[in-house]
XYZ file of C-alpha atoms in Angstrom:
478
model
C -67.340 16.161 -77.387
C -70.947 15.991 -76.155
C -73.977 16.762 -78.286
C -74.542 20.018 -76.357
C -70.910 21.102 -76.870
C -71.119 20.250 -80.568
C -74.266 22.335 -80.909
C -72.695 25.300 -79.112
C -69.606 25.071 -81.337
C -71.754 25.026 -84.458
C -73.709 28.088 -83.293
C -70.519 30.006 -82.495
C -68.961 29.073 -85.835
C -72.054 30.236 -87.655
C -71.976 33.498 -85.757
C -68.374 34.294 -86.628
C -68.690 33.142 -90.242
C -72.077 34.250 -91.558
C -70.878 33.996 -95.151
C -71.204 30.224 -95.123
C -68.664 27.958 -96.799
C -65.028 28.112 -97.752
C -65.897 30.180 -100.830
C -68.038 32.651 -98.894
C -67.022 36.293 -98.819
C -64.928 35.966 -95.652
C -62.873 32.975 -96.791
C -62.863 33.167 -100.589
C -59.458 34.810 -101.114
C -57.761 32.602 -98.528
C -59.326 29.411 -99.889
C -58.477 30.153 -103.506
C -54.940 31.158 -102.532
C -54.018 28.078 -100.499
C -55.734 25.677 -102.918
C -53.696 27.344 -105.689
C -50.549 26.466 -103.739
C -51.687 22.839 -103.582
C -52.487 22.957 -107.298
C -48.964 24.211 -108.065
C -47.331 21.429 -106.051
C -49.641 18.865 -107.636
C -48.768 19.974 -111.172
C -45.068 19.729 -110.370
C -45.426 16.314 -108.769
C -47.396 14.846 -111.668
C -45.352 16.501 -114.431
C -41.858 15.821 -113.178
C -42.053 12.081 -113.762
C -42.570 12.710 -117.477
C -39.571 15.022 -117.820
C -37.221 13.175 -115.470
C -36.035 10.385 -117.826
C -35.121 12.922 -120.530
C -33.355 15.160 -117.999
C -31.327 12.248 -116.611
C -30.284 11.171 -120.118
C -29.279 14.700 -121.188
C -27.262 15.201 -118.003
C -25.604 11.792 -118.358
C -27.027 10.814 -114.980
C -29.206 7.760 -115.562
C -27.216 5.881 -112.908
C -28.319 8.536 -110.382
C -31.922 8.602 -111.596
C -33.480 7.319 -108.345
C -31.732 9.975 -106.277
C -33.589 12.707 -108.146
C -36.733 11.350 -106.481
C -35.300 10.283 -103.122
C -33.510 13.624 -102.716
C -36.875 15.356 -102.730
C -38.470 13.019 -100.203
C -35.596 12.960 -97.730
C -35.232 16.743 -97.434
C -39.008 17.149 -97.241
C -38.920 15.258 -93.934
C -36.630 17.911 -92.419
C -38.811 20.637 -93.885
C -41.891 19.167 -92.199
C -40.315 19.213 -88.745
C -38.929 22.719 -89.239
C -42.328 23.970 -90.411
C -44.030 22.488 -87.360
C -41.612 24.307 -85.037
C -41.813 27.525 -87.004
C -45.609 27.548 -87.222
C -46.204 26.797 -83.534
C -43.759 29.421 -82.308
C -44.055 32.201 -84.870
C -47.109 31.402 -86.978
C -47.390 29.666 -90.381
C -46.880 32.766 -92.538
C -43.070 32.709 -92.499
C -42.852 28.957 -93.016
C -45.256 29.090 -95.965
C -43.475 32.015 -97.649
C -40.051 30.421 -97.138
C -41.357 27.075 -98.400
C -42.776 28.523 -101.603
C -39.545 30.469 -102.108
C -37.426 27.335 -101.632
C -39.701 25.337 -103.916
C -39.364 27.924 -106.683
C -35.587 28.176 -106.154
C -35.245 24.419 -106.433
C -37.175 24.456 -109.706
C -34.797 27.072 -111.129
C -31.694 25.167 -109.956
C -32.975 21.914 -111.482
C -34.069 23.611 -114.701
C -30.694 25.290 -115.274
C -28.504 22.376 -114.107
C -25.618 21.351 -116.333
C -24.698 18.287 -114.261
C -26.774 15.592 -112.610
C -25.545 16.366 -109.105
C -26.736 19.975 -109.493
C -30.092 18.681 -110.721
C -30.384 16.446 -107.634
C -29.442 19.423 -105.442
C -32.288 21.394 -106.994
C -34.704 18.557 -106.280
C -33.494 18.479 -102.673
C -34.173 22.212 -102.287
C -37.632 21.621 -103.755
C -38.241 18.891 -101.188
C -37.288 21.189 -98.324
C -39.728 23.782 -99.635
C -42.473 21.224 -100.173
C -42.116 19.969 -96.600
C -42.348 23.519 -95.240
C -45.411 24.316 -97.347
C -47.575 21.281 -96.629
C -47.281 21.525 -92.837
C -47.749 25.305 -92.842
C -50.942 24.871 -94.882
C -52.355 22.454 -92.313
C -51.651 24.961 -89.536
C -53.360 27.698 -91.575
C -56.437 25.497 -91.889
C -56.437 24.796 -88.149
C -56.094 28.458 -87.186
C -58.010 30.317 -89.908
C -61.067 28.084 -90.420
C -63.724 27.078 -87.888
C -64.062 23.348 -87.306
C -67.203 23.057 -89.417
C -65.326 24.251 -92.532
C -62.175 22.149 -92.172
C -63.557 19.008 -93.871
C -64.557 21.135 -96.868
C -61.165 22.799 -97.300
C -59.451 19.399 -96.969
C -61.768 18.152 -99.714
C -60.703 21.146 -101.815
C -57.052 20.174 -101.287
C -57.847 16.695 -102.635
C -59.759 18.157 -105.574
C -56.703 20.269 -106.358
C -54.922 17.090 -107.437
C -57.574 15.934 -109.923
C -56.780 18.148 -112.922
C -52.976 17.912 -112.481
C -53.141 14.128 -112.268
C -54.845 14.040 -115.679
C -53.347 17.050 -117.475
C -49.924 17.237 -115.830
C -48.201 14.301 -117.557
C -49.695 15.220 -120.957
C -48.689 18.877 -120.638
C -45.202 17.961 -119.438
C -44.809 15.546 -122.330
C -45.762 18.218 -124.860
C -43.440 20.803 -123.274
C -40.580 18.310 -123.100
C -41.045 17.317 -126.728
C -41.431 20.795 -128.221
C -39.544 23.130 -125.858
C -37.261 20.848 -123.848
C -37.389 19.290 -120.388
C -35.894 22.385 -118.714
C -39.073 24.382 -119.321
C -41.084 21.887 -117.277
C -39.111 23.207 -114.295
C -38.432 26.803 -115.362
C -42.022 27.507 -116.376
C -43.477 26.852 -112.926
C -41.848 29.544 -110.720
C -43.878 32.271 -112.460
C -47.023 30.536 -111.200
C -45.928 31.187 -107.601
C -46.868 34.875 -107.839
C -50.632 34.307 -107.937
C -51.030 32.148 -104.800
C -48.570 34.344 -102.883
C -50.428 37.543 -103.759
C -53.796 36.036 -102.875
C -53.051 33.960 -99.787
C -50.317 35.742 -97.826
C -52.313 38.877 -96.912
C -55.189 36.714 -95.678
C -52.854 34.478 -93.670
C -51.196 37.548 -92.148
C -54.612 38.754 -91.017
C -56.015 35.446 -89.767
C -53.129 33.219 -88.688
C -49.958 35.271 -88.225
C -47.861 35.223 -85.076
C -47.648 32.731 -82.206
C -50.791 31.233 -80.703
C -50.144 33.054 -77.426
C -49.274 36.566 -78.558
C -48.578 37.665 -74.973
C -45.915 34.992 -74.573
C -44.206 35.987 -77.805
C -42.283 33.779 -80.190
C -40.475 30.910 -78.505
C -37.128 29.459 -79.525
C -36.859 26.381 -81.709
C -36.453 22.958 -80.100
C -32.911 22.025 -81.124
C -33.461 18.379 -80.212
C -36.314 18.077 -82.711
C -34.220 19.779 -85.382
C -31.444 17.229 -84.790
C -33.986 14.417 -84.998
C -35.247 15.894 -88.279
C -31.754 15.749 -89.748
C -31.432 12.186 -88.474
C -34.683 11.074 -90.082
C -33.711 12.607 -93.441
C -30.235 11.086 -93.445
C -31.568 7.735 -92.259
C -34.234 7.673 -94.963
C -31.658 8.526 -97.614
C -29.321 5.715 -96.513
C -32.197 3.243 -96.428
C -33.229 4.124 -99.974
C -29.652 3.828 -101.184
C -29.333 0.372 -99.638
C -32.599 -0.792 -101.189
C -31.400 0.220 -104.651
C -28.193 -1.801 -104.387
C -28.668 -5.429 -103.353
C -24.974 -6.206 -102.922
C -23.956 -7.464 -99.454
C -22.087 -4.245 -98.768
C -25.363 -2.331 -99.049
C -26.344 -3.809 -95.684
C -23.987 -1.338 -94.013
C -25.743 1.867 -95.154
C -29.071 0.113 -94.603
C -28.234 -0.661 -90.972
C -26.854 2.843 -90.465
C -30.046 4.297 -91.890
C -32.210 2.179 -89.595
C -30.078 3.193 -86.592
C -30.740 6.840 -87.400
C -34.395 6.398 -88.282
C -35.688 4.496 -85.267
C -34.800 7.008 -82.504
C -35.726 9.938 -84.751
C -39.161 8.496 -85.520
C -39.827 7.671 -81.874
C -38.891 11.219 -80.925
C -40.909 12.999 -83.614
C -44.177 11.038 -83.676
C -46.702 11.121 -80.810
C -45.995 8.719 -77.955
C -47.788 5.431 -78.537
C -47.984 5.730 -82.333
C -46.527 2.312 -83.067
C -48.719 0.527 -80.566
C -51.798 2.294 -81.949
C -52.685 4.107 -78.746
C -56.174 5.571 -78.968
C -56.694 9.053 -80.306
C -53.971 11.134 -81.945
C -51.295 8.368 -82.115
C -53.658 6.101 -84.056
C -54.622 8.935 -86.413
C -50.943 9.485 -87.240
C -50.318 5.748 -87.616
C -53.356 5.301 -89.849
C -52.111 8.019 -92.194
C -48.830 6.160 -92.631
C -50.426 2.750 -93.134
C -52.907 4.019 -95.714
C -50.531 6.207 -97.711
C -47.579 3.833 -97.594
C -49.461 0.702 -98.620
C -51.399 2.406 -101.400
C -48.552 4.418 -102.942
C -46.108 1.507 -102.783
C -48.597 -0.704 -104.614
C -49.621 2.002 -107.093
C -45.992 2.552 -108.115
C -45.912 -0.955 -109.601
C -49.297 -0.965 -111.374
C -48.151 0.610 -114.683
C -44.992 -1.511 -114.696
C -47.059 -4.661 -114.156
C -49.407 -3.804 -117.028
C -46.510 -3.062 -119.397
C -44.362 -6.083 -118.575
C -47.080 -8.658 -117.918
C -49.874 -7.702 -120.311
C -47.990 -5.829 -123.031
C -49.766 -2.472 -122.698
C -48.073 0.697 -123.881
C -46.874 3.064 -121.146
C -49.622 5.518 -122.132
C -52.403 2.949 -121.769
C -50.888 1.684 -118.511
C -50.884 5.230 -117.164
C -54.508 5.742 -118.157
C -55.418 2.758 -115.951
C -54.883 5.092 -112.990
C -56.490 8.175 -114.528
C -59.919 7.709 -112.938
C -58.342 7.588 -109.494
C -57.984 11.352 -109.212
C -61.717 11.819 -109.612
C -62.760 9.077 -107.193
C -60.191 10.276 -104.631
C -61.760 13.740 -104.780
C -65.215 12.149 -104.517
C -64.215 10.317 -101.348
C -62.805 13.497 -99.870
C -66.005 15.361 -100.752
C -68.150 12.657 -99.137
C -66.299 12.914 -95.831
C -66.800 16.691 -95.856
C -70.613 16.448 -95.784
C -71.978 17.563 -92.394
C -74.457 14.668 -92.329
C -71.693 12.043 -92.331
C -69.547 13.696 -89.642
C -70.982 11.494 -86.837
C -70.025 8.414 -88.865
C -66.443 9.426 -89.652
C -64.935 6.359 -87.953
C -67.150 4.051 -89.993
C -66.253 5.929 -93.198
C -62.560 5.458 -92.452
C -63.066 1.741 -91.881
C -64.917 1.441 -95.191
C -62.163 3.434 -96.863
C -59.386 1.130 -95.653
C -61.399 -1.941 -96.690
C -61.654 -0.442 -100.201
C -57.903 0.238 -100.235
C -57.079 -3.318 -99.164
C -59.513 -4.790 -101.700
C -58.024 -2.717 -104.537
C -54.477 -3.841 -103.698
C -55.585 -7.481 -103.546
C -57.500 -7.228 -106.833
C -54.797 -5.486 -108.879
C -52.435 -8.488 -109.320
C -55.380 -10.487 -110.637
C -54.279 -9.337 -114.114
C -51.245 -11.604 -113.724
C -53.779 -14.252 -114.781
C -54.159 -13.579 -118.498
C -57.814 -14.527 -118.609
C -58.600 -11.553 -116.340
C -59.388 -8.396 -118.372
C -56.893 -5.569 -117.885
C -59.672 -3.052 -117.299
C -60.321 -4.652 -113.911
C -57.236 -2.828 -112.620
C -58.728 0.556 -113.531
C -61.999 -0.336 -111.786
C -60.255 -1.686 -108.692
C -57.976 1.338 -108.464
C -60.892 3.688 -108.801
C -62.474 2.121 -105.709
C -59.117 2.171 -103.912
C -58.741 5.894 -104.580
C -62.285 6.434 -103.300
C -61.204 4.767 -100.069
C -58.067 6.910 -99.881
C -60.158 10.058 -100.274
C -62.287 8.985 -97.313
C -59.288 8.127 -95.128
C -56.665 10.766 -95.914
C -58.939 13.792 -95.579
C -60.536 12.349 -92.438
C -57.151 11.874 -90.754
C -56.347 15.522 -91.489
C -59.643 16.689 -89.993
C -59.259 14.503 -86.905
C -55.678 15.590 -86.318
C -56.672 19.251 -86.137
C -59.621 18.403 -83.882
C -57.373 16.477 -81.456
C -54.571 19.075 -81.404
C -54.284 22.001 -79.029
C -53.684 25.255 -80.964
C -50.083 25.519 -79.752
C -49.379 21.936 -80.906
C -51.037 22.044 -84.339
C -47.736 22.579 -86.138
C -45.855 19.755 -84.448
C -48.777 17.356 -84.842
C -49.318 18.300 -88.492
C -45.620 17.661 -89.055
C -45.991 14.244 -87.400
C -48.888 13.385 -89.710
C -46.903 14.342 -92.805
C -43.783 12.543 -91.552
C -45.814 9.371 -91.038
C -47.147 9.728 -94.588
C -43.796 10.450 -96.263
C -41.691 8.063 -94.199
C -44.025 5.144 -94.759
C -43.759 5.828 -98.495
C -39.965 5.761 -98.277
C -39.732 2.640 -96.117
C -42.394 0.585 -97.897
C -41.172 1.577 -101.355
C -37.651 0.594 -100.330
C -38.853 -2.745 -98.964
C -41.093 -3.605 -101.899
C -38.445 -2.482 -104.372
C -35.857 -4.735 -102.763
C -38.255 -7.707 -102.736
C -39.224 -7.037 -106.353
C -35.593 -6.964 -107.497
C -34.612 -9.999 -105.423
C -37.308 -12.109 -107.121
C -36.182 -11.154 -110.607
C -38.547 -8.262 -111.208
C -35.704 -5.980 -112.217
C -34.835 -8.123 -115.197
C -38.477 -8.226 -116.241
C -38.760 -4.467 -116.030
C -35.510 -3.894 -117.859
C -36.683 -6.095 -120.646
C -39.886 -4.081 -121.202
C -40.780 -6.896 -123.532
C -41.314 -9.031 -120.475
C -44.682 -10.307 -121.316
C -45.908 -13.601 -120.040
C -43.089 -15.696 -121.404
C -40.107 -13.842 -119.946
C -41.410 -12.124 -116.837
C -41.563 -12.828 -113.151
C -45.148 -12.517 -111.862
C -44.049 -13.714 -108.408
C -42.054 -10.492 -108.071
C -45.240 -8.457 -108.460
C -47.106 -10.693 -106.034
C -44.330 -9.968 -103.505
C -45.233 -6.288 -103.798
C -49.031 -6.337 -103.734
C -49.831 -9.030 -101.174
C -47.708 -7.591 -98.300
C -49.113 -4.119 -99.014
C -52.630 -5.563 -98.803
C -51.659 -6.882 -95.369
C -50.511 -3.401 -94.326
C -53.827 -1.950 -95.511
C -55.742 -4.578 -93.506
C -53.792 -3.536 -90.424
C -55.084 -0.049 -91.155
C -58.657 -1.379 -91.005
C -58.026 -2.379 -87.386
C -56.400 0.971 -86.565
C -59.522 2.850 -87.726
C -61.287 1.428 -84.669
C -58.817 3.229 -82.386
C -58.786 6.775 -83.761
C -61.360 8.015 -81.251
C -60.456 8.535 -77.599
C -62.856 6.612 -75.393
């Protein structure tokens, strides 16, 4: 976009939105409503990990513990594709309402479950709803907000995770201890009423219906729906194989890969995996950043407990500052003055992510203070705030209105699938090098642990993050 075109766009945006920012009179109800939806999902995501071990024990389902997490992620992939189709053809209102409804239903099913398989089913329904919601929200942002306000609302989404990341586990622990784990799930559906009442009327007014109202609502692409089912089933098989290192587990692993590869190639923009300039590189960068960081972060508390003898509470607090610095990074990218330097900000962000992942296993050397992990992870989260929000802003800028749903789904699929694949790979490497025995021993301090297993997690993920540094140079079409 030329300087003249940018100036014209800014003038037009100012003309149609004289109230100013995302909390101005025109956008206040919509902004508060959709950020409340994000806040609800964030509280659930941060609280569920606290209640899950108690739920699995009470339901006699510890052996199926991992599937309570993987069930959510695998169905969310299908929900993302369905939401993209739904939003492009009929508007995001229906997808968002159905997603919130499914999310609340899944919470009720999980909270009332009397058997572990019912609990996992509830988590799967939650995942479907979560996938519908997140993509529909991106389409709402693309259609209801002018371009100048999109960085700010994306920053608000990131800020919506700060309080839950700090309060969520503590609140869930107190509820689990005093009322029971079921109320962690059953107490949340009542919170759905507020964001629905506030956001849905505004979405109906600003973003309802197909992009081309004259053309009407188109039919769903059945091929993409089939690919969505393939990607969910493939991801589930891959996770199952990674959790069971017996030779026979190669069979579901190969079957999962056979389903995943064609589905991914069909659902992501052409050229994604060769980092073609523009939209494909934006989608790829989202996967590289999220996958490398989340896979590494999953092992930080475990490393501090088993290698340095910290309590689980203290190990968890090592990541507490990350929510604030992530929000800070997202806020920085939303400033109008830095918009011309977005590519440079993303490069800096990925360098910070890579540096944090490299620095974290330094605590395997016992002369290194444990607080260095908290500092390193704070900088890593700052980098993630710069990168993740910027990829969201760029995706909407590079998407035609009628393709915003499909492209938003591709961005979220890249994010979620990279988490699944890299967590499966790092988990398998960790277990193969003896990390499982160290973790199981919880007393695995320096004398009985396997630091090489942790190195096998962090160093490859640092390499993935460094690849993301290179991809940041290709996100702009030249």
